[in-house]
mmCIF file of C-alpha atoms in Angstrom:
data_model
loop_
_atom_site.group_PDB
_atom_site.id
_atom_site.type_symbol
_atom_site.label_atom_id
_atom_site.label_comp_id
_atom_site.label_asym_id
_atom_site.label_seq_id
_atom_site.Cartn_x
_atom_site.Cartn_y
_atom_site.Cartn_z
ATOM 1 C CA UNK A 665 31.709 137.836 -33.732
ATOM 2 C CA UNK A 666 30.428 134.581 -35.137
ATOM 3 C CA UNK A 667 32.965 132.474 -33.236
ATOM 4 C CA UNK A 668 31.646 134.002 -30.024
ATOM 5 C CA UNK A 669 28.064 133.239 -31.013
ATOM 6 C CA UNK A 670 28.904 129.627 -31.774
ATOM 7 C CA UNK A 671 30.777 129.227 -28.499
ATOM 8 C CA UNK A 672 27.837 130.490 -26.475
ATOM 9 C CA UNK A 673 25.420 128.274 -28.390
ATOM 10 C CA UNK A 674 27.568 125.235 -27.669
ATOM 11 C CA UNK A 675 28.028 125.789 -23.935
ATOM 12 C CA UNK A 676 25.739 124.513 -21.186
ATOM 13 C CA UNK A 677 25.377 125.104 -17.463
ATOM 14 C CA UNK A 678 27.609 122.097 -16.636
ATOM 15 C CA UNK A 679 30.638 123.502 -18.487
ATOM 16 C CA UNK A 680 33.401 125.146 -16.383
ATOM 17 C CA UNK A 681 32.610 128.628 -17.770
ATOM 18 C CA UNK A 682 28.956 128.364 -16.769
ATOM 19 C CA UNK A 683 29.320 126.557 -13.429
ATOM 20 C CA UNK A 684 27.473 127.995 -10.418
ATOM 21 C CA UNK A 685 28.390 128.165 -6.744
ATOM 22 C CA UNK A 686 26.999 125.261 -4.713
ATOM 23 C CA UNK A 687 27.126 123.046 -7.806
ATOM 24 C CA UNK A 688 25.559 119.831 -6.433
ATOM 25 C CA UNK A 689 24.336 116.888 -8.497
ATOM 26 C CA UNK A 690 20.742 117.788 -7.534
ATOM 27 C CA UNK A 691 21.267 121.393 -8.638
ATOM 28 C CA UNK A 692 22.672 120.215 -11.974
ATOM 29 C CA UNK A 693 19.666 117.920 -12.487
ATOM 30 C CA UNK A 694 17.249 120.801 -11.845
ATOM 31 C CA UNK A 695 19.076 122.992 -14.359
ATOM 32 C CA UNK A 696 18.980 120.236 -16.970
ATOM 33 C CA UNK A 697 15.268 119.681 -16.353
ATOM 34 C CA UNK A 698 14.555 123.402 -16.671
ATOM 35 C CA UNK A 699 16.534 123.472 -19.898
ATOM 36 C CA UNK A 700 14.480 120.598 -21.307
ATOM 37 C CA UNK A 701 11.239 122.326 -20.339
ATOM 38 C CA UNK A 702 12.307 125.558 -22.066
ATOM 39 C CA UNK A 703 13.351 123.646 -25.151
ATOM 40 C CA UNK A 704 10.101 121.690 -25.226
ATOM 41 C CA UNK A 705 8.093 124.897 -24.749
ATOM 42 C CA UNK A 706 9.911 126.544 -27.676
ATOM 43 C CA UNK A 707 9.338 123.475 -29.839
ATOM 44 C CA UNK A 708 5.643 123.482 -28.915
ATOM 45 C CA UNK A 709 5.307 127.171 -29.839
ATOM 46 C CA UNK A 710 6.954 126.503 -33.190
ATOM 47 C CA UNK A 711 4.604 123.582 -33.858
ATOM 48 C CA UNK A 712 1.616 125.779 -32.980
ATOM 49 C CA UNK A 713 2.738 128.462 -35.447
ATOM 50 C CA UNK A 714 3.315 125.852 -38.148
ATOM 51 C CA UNK A 715 -0.149 124.416 -37.476
ATOM 52 C CA UNK A 716 -1.766 127.862 -37.715
ATOM 53 C CA UNK A 717 0.077 128.665 -40.936
ATOM 54 C CA UNK A 718 -0.885 125.327 -42.460
ATOM 55 C CA UNK A 719 -4.568 125.719 -41.534
ATOM 56 C CA UNK A 720 -4.533 129.303 -42.803
ATOM 57 C CA UNK A 721 -3.036 128.160 -46.122
ATOM 58 C CA UNK A 722 -5.789 125.574 -46.460
ATOM 59 C CA UNK A 723 -8.374 128.332 -46.023
ATOM 60 C CA UNK A 724 -6.573 130.578 -48.507
ATOM 61 C CA UNK A 725 -6.446 127.711 -50.990
ATOM 62 C CA UNK A 726 -10.270 127.419 -50.990
ATOM 63 C CA UNK A 727 -10.732 131.219 -50.758
ATOM 64 C CA UNK A 728 -12.297 131.072 -47.295
ATOM 65 C CA UNK A 729 -11.352 134.645 -46.493
ATOM 66 C CA UNK A 730 -13.133 134.942 -43.143
ATOM 67 C CA UNK A 731 -11.403 131.912 -41.598
ATOM 68 C CA UNK A 732 -8.063 132.810 -43.182
ATOM 69 C CA UNK A 733 -8.169 136.365 -41.800
ATOM 70 C CA UNK A 734 -9.054 135.121 -38.312
ATOM 71 C CA UNK A 735 -6.055 132.799 -38.372
ATOM 72 C CA UNK A 736 -3.801 135.517 -39.724
ATOM 73 C CA UNK A 737 -4.681 137.658 -36.698
ATOM 74 C CA UNK A 738 -3.529 134.834 -34.414
ATOM 75 C CA UNK A 739 -0.343 134.309 -36.433
ATOM 76 C CA UNK A 740 0.444 138.041 -36.288
ATOM 77 C CA UNK A 741 0.200 137.949 -32.487
ATOM 78 C CA UNK A 742 2.959 135.333 -32.264
ATOM 79 C CA UNK A 743 5.217 136.246 -35.202
ATOM 80 C CA UNK A 744 7.638 139.090 -35.834
ATOM 81 C CA UNK A 745 10.497 139.993 -38.138
ATOM 82 C CA UNK A 746 12.458 140.743 -34.939
ATOM 83 C CA UNK A 747 11.732 137.451 -33.144
ATOM 84 C CA UNK A 748 13.407 134.065 -33.267
ATOM 85 C CA UNK A 749 13.817 132.077 -36.460
ATOM 86 C CA UNK A 750 10.373 130.471 -36.288
ATOM 87 C CA UNK A 751 8.638 133.784 -35.569
ATOM 88 C CA UNK A 752 10.453 135.494 -38.436
ATOM 89 C CA UNK A 753 9.631 132.708 -40.868
ATOM 90 C CA UNK A 754 5.965 132.889 -39.809
ATOM 91 C CA UNK A 755 5.987 136.676 -40.263
ATOM 92 C CA UNK A 756 7.057 136.464 -43.901
ATOM 93 C CA UNK A 757 4.716 133.582 -44.716
ATOM 94 C CA UNK A 758 1.870 135.576 -43.136
ATOM 95 C CA UNK A 759 2.802 138.514 -45.386
ATOM 96 C CA UNK A 760 2.561 136.222 -48.398
ATOM 97 C CA UNK A 761 -0.819 134.801 -47.329
ATOM 98 C CA UNK A 762 -2.214 138.284 -46.707
ATOM 99 C CA UNK A 763 -1.083 139.448 -50.139
ATOM 100 C CA UNK A 764 -2.480 136.306 -51.796
ATOM 101 C CA UNK A 765 -5.868 136.917 -50.185
ATOM 102 C CA UNK A 766 -5.862 140.503 -51.434
ATOM 103 C CA UNK A 767 -4.985 139.377 -54.970
ATOM 104 C CA UNK A 768 -2.045 141.784 -54.983
ATOM 105 C CA UNK A 769 0.817 139.291 -55.419
ATOM 106 C CA UNK A 770 2.134 140.442 -58.786
ATOM 107 C CA UNK A 771 2.180 144.235 -58.142
ATOM 108 C CA UNK A 772 3.627 143.888 -54.640
ATOM 109 C CA UNK A 773 6.357 141.500 -55.809
ATOM 110 C CA UNK A 774 7.211 143.860 -58.675
ATOM 111 C CA UNK A 775 7.508 146.658 -56.099
ATOM 112 C CA UNK A 776 9.867 144.525 -53.975
ATOM 113 C CA UNK A 777 12.049 143.879 -57.017
ATOM 114 C CA UNK A 778 12.227 147.536 -57.994
ATOM 115 C CA UNK A 779 12.900 148.698 -54.442
ATOM 116 C CA UNK A 780 16.344 147.076 -54.288
ATOM 117 C CA UNK A 781 18.900 147.914 -51.623
ATOM 118 C CA UNK A 782 22.121 149.643 -52.607
ATOM 119 C CA UNK A 783 25.121 147.577 -53.687
ATOM 120 C CA UNK A 784 26.968 148.661 -50.513
ATOM 121 C CA UNK A 785 24.165 147.453 -48.227
ATOM 122 C CA UNK A 786 23.766 144.259 -50.251
ATOM 123 C CA UNK A 787 27.482 143.571 -49.827
ATOM 124 C CA UNK A 788 27.235 143.985 -46.042
ATOM 125 C CA UNK A 789 24.284 141.600 -45.825
ATOM 126 C CA UNK A 790 25.981 139.126 -48.136
ATOM 127 C CA UNK A 791 29.096 139.294 -45.936
ATOM 128 C CA UNK A 792 27.118 138.258 -42.869
ATOM 129 C CA UNK A 793 25.537 135.424 -44.834
ATOM 130 C CA UNK A 794 28.919 134.140 -46.031
ATOM 131 C CA UNK A 795 30.360 134.257 -42.518
ATOM 132 C CA UNK A 796 27.371 132.436 -41.056
ATOM 133 C CA UNK A 797 26.640 129.987 -43.855
ATOM 134 C CA UNK A 798 29.137 128.082 -46.064
ATOM 135 C CA UNK A 799 26.912 127.357 -49.079
ATOM 136 C CA UNK A 800 27.887 130.155 -51.471
ATOM 137 C CA UNK A 801 31.501 130.383 -50.314
ATOM 138 C CA UNK A 802 32.125 126.647 -50.684
ATOM 139 C CA UNK A 803 30.332 126.491 -54.042
ATOM 140 C CA UNK A 804 32.418 129.374 -55.374
ATOM 141 C CA UNK A 805 35.586 127.781 -53.976
ATOM 142 C CA UNK A 806 34.917 124.470 -55.721
ATOM 143 C CA UNK A 807 33.836 126.105 -58.998
ATOM 144 C CA UNK A 808 36.816 128.485 -59.124
ATOM 145 C CA UNK A 809 39.285 125.670 -58.473
ATOM 146 C CA UNK A 810 37.812 123.660 -61.345
ATOM 147 C CA UNK A 811 38.012 126.727 -63.601
ATOM 148 C CA UNK A 812 41.658 127.176 -62.588
ATOM 149 C CA UNK A 813 42.394 123.641 -63.786
ATOM 150 C CA UNK A 814 40.913 124.465 -67.200
ATOM 151 C CA UNK A 815 42.691 127.830 -67.352
ATOM 152 C CA UNK A 816 46.122 126.198 -67.290
ATOM 153 C CA UNK A 817 45.856 125.333 -70.987
ATOM 154 C CA UNK A 818 44.066 128.520 -72.103
ATOM 155 C CA UNK A 819 45.420 131.623 -73.788
ATOM 156 C CA UNK A 820 41.974 133.233 -73.486
ATOM 157 C CA UNK A 821 39.519 132.142 -70.800
ATOM 158 C CA UNK A 822 35.885 133.095 -71.458
ATOM 159 C CA UNK A 823 33.442 132.672 -68.575
ATOM 160 C CA UNK A 824 29.743 132.956 -69.405
ATOM 161 C CA UNK A 825 27.921 133.505 -66.114
ATOM 162 C CA UNK A 826 24.177 132.878 -66.140
ATOM 163 C CA UNK A 827 23.007 135.114 -63.280
ATOM 164 C CA UNK A 828 26.112 137.151 -62.512
ATOM 165 C CA UNK A 829 24.227 139.587 -60.226
ATOM 166 C CA UNK A 830 26.926 141.519 -58.299
ATOM 167 C CA UNK A 831 29.705 139.191 -59.472
ATOM 168 C CA UNK A 832 30.940 138.318 -55.978
ATOM 169 C CA UNK A 833 32.390 135.045 -57.274
ATOM 170 C CA UNK A 834 34.958 136.530 -59.637
ATOM 171 C CA UNK A 835 37.402 138.764 -57.674
ATOM 172 C CA UNK A 836 38.859 135.672 -55.955
ATOM 173 C CA UNK A 837 39.274 133.893 -59.299
ATOM 174 C CA UNK A 838 40.972 136.941 -60.825
ATOM 175 C CA UNK A 839 43.438 137.029 -57.918
ATOM 176 C CA UNK A 840 44.192 133.342 -58.402
ATOM 177 C CA UNK A 841 44.724 133.805 -62.135
ATOM 178 C CA UNK A 842 47.092 136.724 -61.569
ATOM 179 C CA UNK A 843 49.170 134.601 -59.208
ATOM 180 C CA UNK A 844 49.239 131.606 -61.552
ATOM 181 C CA UNK A 845 52.343 131.194 -63.693
ATOM 182 C CA UNK A 846 51.594 130.345 -67.320
ATOM 183 C CA UNK A 847 47.859 130.992 -67.026
ATOM 184 C CA UNK A 848 45.643 132.718 -69.592
ATOM 185 C CA UNK A 849 46.817 136.055 -70.947
ATOM 186 C CA UNK A 850 43.232 137.232 -71.402
ATOM 187 C CA UNK A 851 40.044 136.808 -69.368
ATOM 188 C CA UNK A 852 36.547 137.558 -70.679
ATOM 189 C CA UNK A 853 33.450 137.439 -68.491
ATOM 190 C CA UNK A 854 30.044 137.622 -70.124
ATOM 191 C CA UNK A 855 27.384 138.208 -67.490
ATOM 192 C CA UNK A 856 23.736 137.425 -68.132
ATOM 193 C CA UNK A 857 21.973 139.694 -65.689
ATOM 194 C CA UNK A 858 20.247 143.040 -65.303
ATOM 195 C CA UNK A 859 23.241 144.526 -63.470
ATOM 196 C CA UNK A 860 25.753 146.740 -65.245
ATOM 197 C CA UNK A 861 29.149 145.049 -65.137
ATOM 198 C CA UNK A 862 31.481 143.101 -67.403
ATOM 199 C CA UNK A 863 29.990 142.349 -70.822
ATOM 200 C CA UNK A 864 26.306 142.224 -69.900
ATOM 201 C CA UNK A 865 23.426 140.740 -71.855
ATOM 202 C CA UNK A 866 20.242 141.870 -70.129
ATOM 203 C CA UNK A 867 17.359 139.927 -71.658
ATOM 204 C CA UNK A 868 15.402 136.739 -71.076
ATOM 205 C CA UNK A 869 17.862 133.878 -71.221
ATOM 206 C CA UNK A 870 15.621 131.707 -73.396
ATOM 207 C CA UNK A 871 15.668 134.430 -76.089
ATOM 208 C CA UNK A 872 19.463 134.746 -76.307
ATOM 209 C CA UNK A 873 21.078 133.627 -79.551
ATOM 210 C CA UNK A 874 24.475 131.950 -79.685
ATOM 211 C CA UNK A 875 25.892 134.751 -81.873
ATOM 212 C CA UNK A 876 25.243 137.324 -79.126
ATOM 213 C CA UNK A 877 27.804 135.638 -76.875
ATOM 214 C CA UNK A 878 30.597 136.448 -79.368
ATOM 215 C CA UNK A 879 32.570 133.272 -78.793
ATOM 216 C CA UNK A 880 35.846 132.952 -80.711
ATOM 217 C CA UNK A 881 37.667 129.774 -81.703
ATOM 218 C CA UNK A 882 40.781 130.371 -79.607
ATOM 219 C CA UNK A 883 38.865 130.620 -76.292
ATOM 220 C CA UNK A 884 38.441 128.071 -73.545
ATOM 221 C CA UNK A 885 34.792 128.615 -72.609
ATOM 222 C CA UNK A 886 33.302 127.830 -69.205
ATOM 223 C CA UNK A 887 29.582 128.240 -68.492
ATOM 224 C CA UNK A 888 28.851 129.011 -64.844
ATOM 225 C CA UNK A 889 25.353 129.038 -63.353
ATOM 226 C CA UNK A 890 24.933 129.179 -59.597
ATOM 227 C CA UNK A 891 21.399 128.540 -58.348
ATOM 228 C CA UNK A 892 19.595 130.703 -60.903
ATOM 229 C CA UNK A 893 17.936 128.325 -63.372
ATOM 230 C CA UNK A 894 15.186 127.865 -60.766
ATOM 231 C CA UNK A 895 13.796 131.234 -61.865
ATOM 232 C CA UNK A 896 13.168 130.163 -65.453
ATOM 233 C CA UNK A 897 9.598 129.271 -66.488
ATOM 234 C CA UNK A 898 9.041 125.522 -66.454
ATOM 235 C CA UNK A 899 6.910 123.120 -68.468
ATOM 236 C CA UNK A 900 3.696 124.074 -66.640
ATOM 237 C CA UNK A 901 3.917 127.693 -67.827
ATOM 238 C CA UNK A 902 4.563 127.159 -71.523
ATOM 239 C CA UNK A 903 4.608 124.164 -73.855
ATOM 240 C CA UNK A 904 8.041 125.369 -74.991
ATOM 241 C CA UNK A 905 10.100 124.964 -71.828
ATOM 242 C CA UNK A 906 12.479 127.844 -71.163
ATOM 243 C CA UNK A 907 14.619 125.449 -69.144
ATOM 244 C CA UNK A 908 15.080 123.133 -72.102
ATOM 245 C CA UNK A 909 15.784 126.120 -74.369
ATOM 246 C CA UNK A 910 18.513 127.491 -72.085
ATOM 247 C CA UNK A 911 20.132 124.085 -71.610
ATOM 248 C CA UNK A 912 20.187 123.665 -75.410
ATOM 249 C CA UNK A 913 21.802 127.103 -75.717
ATOM 250 C CA UNK A 914 24.491 126.045 -73.228
ATOM 251 C CA UNK A 915 24.987 122.806 -75.197
ATOM 252 C CA UNK A 916 25.405 124.808 -78.439
ATOM 253 C CA UNK A 917 28.104 126.918 -76.748
ATOM 254 C CA UNK A 918 30.062 123.647 -76.473
ATOM 255 C CA UNK A 919 31.807 124.709 -73.249
ATOM 256 C CA UNK A 920 34.842 122.995 -71.824
ATOM 257 C CA UNK A 921 32.807 122.788 -68.635
ATOM 258 C CA UNK A 922 29.276 123.647 -67.511
ATOM 259 C CA UNK A 923 29.312 124.267 -63.757
ATOM 260 C CA UNK A 924 25.766 123.966 -62.494
ATOM 261 C CA UNK A 925 24.708 124.872 -58.957
ATOM 262 C CA UNK A 926 21.162 123.762 -58.141
ATOM 263 C CA UNK A 927 18.884 125.211 -55.466
ATOM 264 C CA UNK A 928 17.378 121.917 -54.362
ATOM 265 C CA UNK A 929 13.658 122.355 -53.728
ATOM 266 C CA UNK A 930 10.372 120.472 -53.936
ATOM 267 C CA UNK A 931 8.058 123.488 -53.547
ATOM 268 C CA UNK A 932 7.190 123.897 -57.213
ATOM 269 C CA UNK A 933 3.829 122.157 -57.148
ATOM 270 C CA UNK A 934 1.052 123.724 -59.251
ATOM 271 C CA UNK A 935 -1.353 123.238 -56.319
ATOM 272 C CA UNK A 936 -1.200 126.065 -53.786
ATOM 273 C CA UNK A 937 -1.483 124.140 -50.519
ATOM 274 C CA UNK A 938 1.070 121.486 -51.465
ATOM 275 C CA UNK A 939 3.502 124.186 -52.580
ATOM 276 C CA UNK A 940 2.954 126.178 -49.388
ATOM 277 C CA UNK A 941 3.523 123.220 -47.059
ATOM 278 C CA UNK A 942 6.788 122.210 -48.719
ATOM 279 C CA UNK A 943 8.001 125.812 -48.902
ATOM 280 C CA UNK A 944 7.307 126.234 -45.185
ATOM 281 C CA UNK A 945 9.475 123.208 -44.474
ATOM 282 C CA UNK A 946 12.270 124.481 -46.745
ATOM 283 C CA UNK A 947 12.418 128.058 -45.480
ATOM 284 C CA UNK A 948 12.189 127.057 -41.825
ATOM 285 C CA UNK A 949 15.658 125.566 -42.344
ATOM 286 C CA UNK A 950 16.902 128.825 -43.882
ATOM 287 C CA UNK A 951 15.709 130.894 -40.920
ATOM 288 C CA UNK A 952 16.984 128.260 -38.478
ATOM 289 C CA UNK A 953 20.496 128.672 -39.918
ATOM 290 C CA UNK A 954 20.617 132.347 -38.980
ATOM 291 C CA UNK A 955 18.971 131.668 -35.625
ATOM 292 C CA UNK A 956 21.782 129.257 -34.756
ATOM 293 C CA UNK A 957 24.645 131.403 -36.021
ATOM 294 C CA UNK A 958 23.845 135.140 -35.938
ATOM 295 C CA UNK A 959 22.518 137.424 -33.201
ATOM 296 C CA UNK A 960 18.808 138.243 -33.512
ATOM 297 C CA UNK A 961 19.409 142.005 -33.513
ATOM 298 C CA UNK A 962 22.056 141.925 -36.253
ATOM 299 C CA UNK A 963 20.839 144.484 -38.864
ATOM 300 C CA UNK A 964 22.491 142.675 -41.779
ATOM 301 C CA UNK A 965 20.790 139.425 -40.819
ATOM 302 C CA UNK A 966 17.427 141.193 -40.802
ATOM 303 C CA UNK A 967 18.190 142.823 -44.152
ATOM 304 C CA UNK A 968 19.125 139.503 -45.756
ATOM 305 C CA UNK A 969 16.017 137.790 -44.384
ATOM 306 C CA UNK A 970 13.790 140.587 -45.653
ATOM 307 C CA UNK A 971 15.411 141.189 -49.041
ATOM 308 C CA UNK A 972 16.170 137.566 -49.965
ATOM 309 C CA UNK A 973 14.042 135.086 -48.006
ATOM 310 C CA UNK A 974 11.096 137.443 -47.534
ATOM 311 C CA UNK A 975 10.999 138.377 -51.212
ATOM 312 C CA UNK A 976 11.195 134.739 -52.350
ATOM 313 C CA UNK A 977 8.451 133.701 -49.927
ATOM 314 C CA UNK A 978 6.258 136.541 -51.172
ATOM 315 C CA UNK A 979 6.652 135.336 -54.754
ATOM 316 C CA UNK A 980 5.943 131.656 -54.172
ATOM 317 C CA UNK A 981 3.005 132.255 -51.780
ATOM 318 C CA UNK A 982 1.326 135.305 -53.303
ATOM 319 C CA UNK A 983 1.961 134.886 -57.042
ATOM 320 C CA UNK A 984 0.546 132.413 -59.549
ATOM 321 C CA UNK A 985 1.063 131.586 -63.213
ATOM 322 C CA UNK A 986 3.818 133.392 -65.054
ATOM 323 C CA UNK A 987 4.230 135.845 -62.157
ATOM 324 C CA UNK A 988 5.623 133.076 -59.934
ATOM 325 C CA UNK A 989 9.341 132.852 -60.680
ATOM 326 C CA UNK A 990 10.371 130.762 -57.664
ATOM 327 C CA UNK A 991 10.217 127.332 -59.324
ATOM 328 C CA UNK A 992 12.989 125.114 -57.940
ATOM 329 C CA UNK A 993 13.464 121.479 -58.847
ATOM 330 C CA UNK A 994 15.531 118.789 -57.159
ATOM 331 C CA UNK A 995 19.057 118.103 -58.334
ATOM 332 C CA UNK A 996 17.884 114.688 -59.541
ATOM 333 C CA UNK A 997 15.274 116.356 -61.759
ATOM 334 C CA UNK A 998 17.964 118.663 -63.158
ATOM 335 C CA UNK A 999 20.183 115.653 -63.783
ATOM 336 C CA UNK A 1000 17.501 114.108 -66.014
ATOM 337 C CA UNK A 1001 17.019 117.401 -67.890
ATOM 338 C CA UNK A 1002 20.736 117.969 -68.420
ATOM 339 C CA UNK A 1003 21.473 114.414 -69.560
ATOM 340 C CA UNK A 1004 18.565 114.634 -71.991
ATOM 341 C CA UNK A 1005 20.029 117.805 -73.505
ATOM 342 C CA UNK A 1006 23.315 116.126 -74.456
ATOM 343 C CA UNK A 1007 25.626 116.522 -71.476
ATOM 344 C CA UNK A 1008 27.526 114.015 -69.375
ATOM 345 C CA UNK A 1009 28.564 114.508 -65.770
ATOM 346 C CA UNK A 1010 32.194 114.978 -64.851
ATOM 347 C CA UNK A 1011 33.345 113.087 -61.726
ATOM 348 C CA UNK A 1012 33.888 115.243 -58.672
ATOM 349 C CA UNK A 1013 37.423 116.189 -57.709
ATOM 350 C CA UNK A 1014 37.591 114.230 -54.454
ATOM 351 C CA UNK A 1015 40.517 116.248 -53.137
ATOM 352 C CA UNK A 1016 38.524 119.481 -53.539
ATOM 353 C CA UNK A 1017 35.448 117.906 -51.958
ATOM 354 C CA UNK A 1018 37.581 116.854 -48.976
ATOM 355 C CA UNK A 1019 38.868 120.425 -48.629
ATOM 356 C CA UNK A 1020 35.300 121.744 -48.689
ATOM 357 C CA UNK A 1021 34.264 119.234 -46.018
ATOM 358 C CA UNK A 1022 37.239 120.128 -43.829
ATOM 359 C CA UNK A 1023 36.630 123.888 -44.156
ATOM 360 C CA UNK A 1024 32.942 123.537 -43.285
ATOM 361 C CA UNK A 1025 33.702 121.289 -40.328
ATOM 362 C CA UNK A 1026 36.421 123.571 -38.943
ATOM 363 C CA UNK A 1027 34.882 126.997 -39.615
ATOM 364 C CA UNK A 1028 31.099 126.647 -39.487
ATOM 365 C CA UNK A 1029 28.313 125.394 -37.249
ATOM 366 C CA UNK A 1030 28.300 121.641 -36.643
ATOM 367 C CA UNK A 1031 24.823 121.213 -38.184
ATOM 368 C CA UNK A 1032 26.038 122.126 -41.684
ATOM 369 C CA UNK A 1033 26.533 119.053 -43.841
ATOM 370 C CA UNK A 1034 28.565 118.381 -46.996
ATOM 371 C CA UNK A 1035 27.920 115.064 -48.732
ATOM 372 C CA UNK A 1036 28.250 113.359 -52.112
ATOM 373 C CA UNK A 1037 25.642 111.629 -54.247
ATOM 374 C CA UNK A 1038 27.056 110.261 -57.482
ATOM 375 C CA UNK A 1039 28.773 113.223 -59.156
ATOM 376 C CA UNK A 1040 26.906 115.823 -57.073
ATOM 377 C CA UNK A 1041 28.399 117.700 -54.127
ATOM 378 C CA UNK A 1042 25.542 118.317 -51.691
ATOM 379 C CA UNK A 1043 25.326 121.017 -49.022
ATOM 380 C CA UNK A 1044 22.655 121.105 -46.361
ATOM 381 C CA UNK A 1045 21.517 121.867 -42.831
ATOM 382 C CA UNK A 1046 20.471 119.254 -40.274
ATOM 383 C CA UNK A 1047 20.100 116.613 -42.966
ATOM 384 C CA UNK A 1048 18.093 118.762 -45.386
ATOM 385 C CA UNK A 1049 19.757 119.187 -48.806
ATOM 386 C CA UNK A 1050 19.606 122.852 -49.783
ATOM 387 C CA UNK A 1051 22.152 123.115 -52.613
ATOM 388 C CA UNK A 1052 23.844 120.710 -55.032
ATOM 389 C CA UNK A 1053 26.738 121.312 -57.410
ATOM 390 C CA UNK A 1054 27.932 119.333 -60.403
ATOM 391 C CA UNK A 1055 30.159 119.813 -63.484
ATOM 392 C CA UNK A 1056 29.172 118.745 -67.012
ATOM 393 C CA UNK A 1057 30.685 118.335 -70.476
ATOM 394 C CA UNK A 1058 28.882 118.160 -73.803
ATOM 395 C CA UNK A 1059 28.648 114.676 -75.288
ATOM 396 C CA UNK A 1060 30.665 114.543 -78.491
ATOM 397 C CA UNK A 1061 28.515 113.895 -81.556
#
């Protein structure tokens, strides 16, 4: 399905499949001009929606409810969860602004969290995301290959996964381990999450004690955290930073490797309008990805946008203080934090990075980008860095 979508997106009226009878040079010029006008009109509509959202956020920021509600009416007229990427993005940001105005951010977000979809439906939506977007698949591929390298010398491999969720990363690794000659005879996975699987520790990560992880001396321990530390409280919430506490816990584990995937974001400002503007820029890219790769009426696309992007937007727009859990930092900020805690970066495996680049180039939309900055593998869309991945080792005392 997705190959067909990409083919149609890449074709134009001058290609052999789309040629028309009476195909003169003048006719072709008219078609190209019409195409430019349609594209410019769509761009103008998107800019108008962005402008309305930005002005509305300014009014919300100063609690000008009358002006904000008037603008929200206009935004609602031109946005929809069933529209194009820009209209869908505007719909969910409008939901967040409406909830912020009503002062109902915390209870509504709590309701969204408790009203989770079933594991079967989540798997379907996740499948569409993986087919359309390489970020999670390529991150898991790189991380699992690095773990395989460490597993060669292990009798017992112990993976501590901060944010295991449904554990989609691990079936592929288990298959690889079963096929590997001379690999570990025992695999332990400790999942830190609220979901019931593997050996689960369901509590705030900053309150976990080393003894609870039940690490034994004969284990090769790998700590894996994919894009979840962004949900920890930061320094603006408490003088004792949960992020520093968790990084120190990981350092005390003394893992053979700490694989850290970072959701790269700048929308963690304490000031509402600044946070809103940067979040709008970030999530427009997320909705644009689906718009370019998946049909608008795909039910799994709509589910993913509602349950993942819509929920995150609701939290960062409608919630304040400790209730706001969407607090991403840039990978460069995380680098400073992690170095300060007593880790050193491990150079990227260039052969694996090349494989990731080749797979993305051959199997995904041309606007996806894989790049390298120092020891970080970066993944993005149209030049915007969305995720970064790096491996770390504790500095020996």
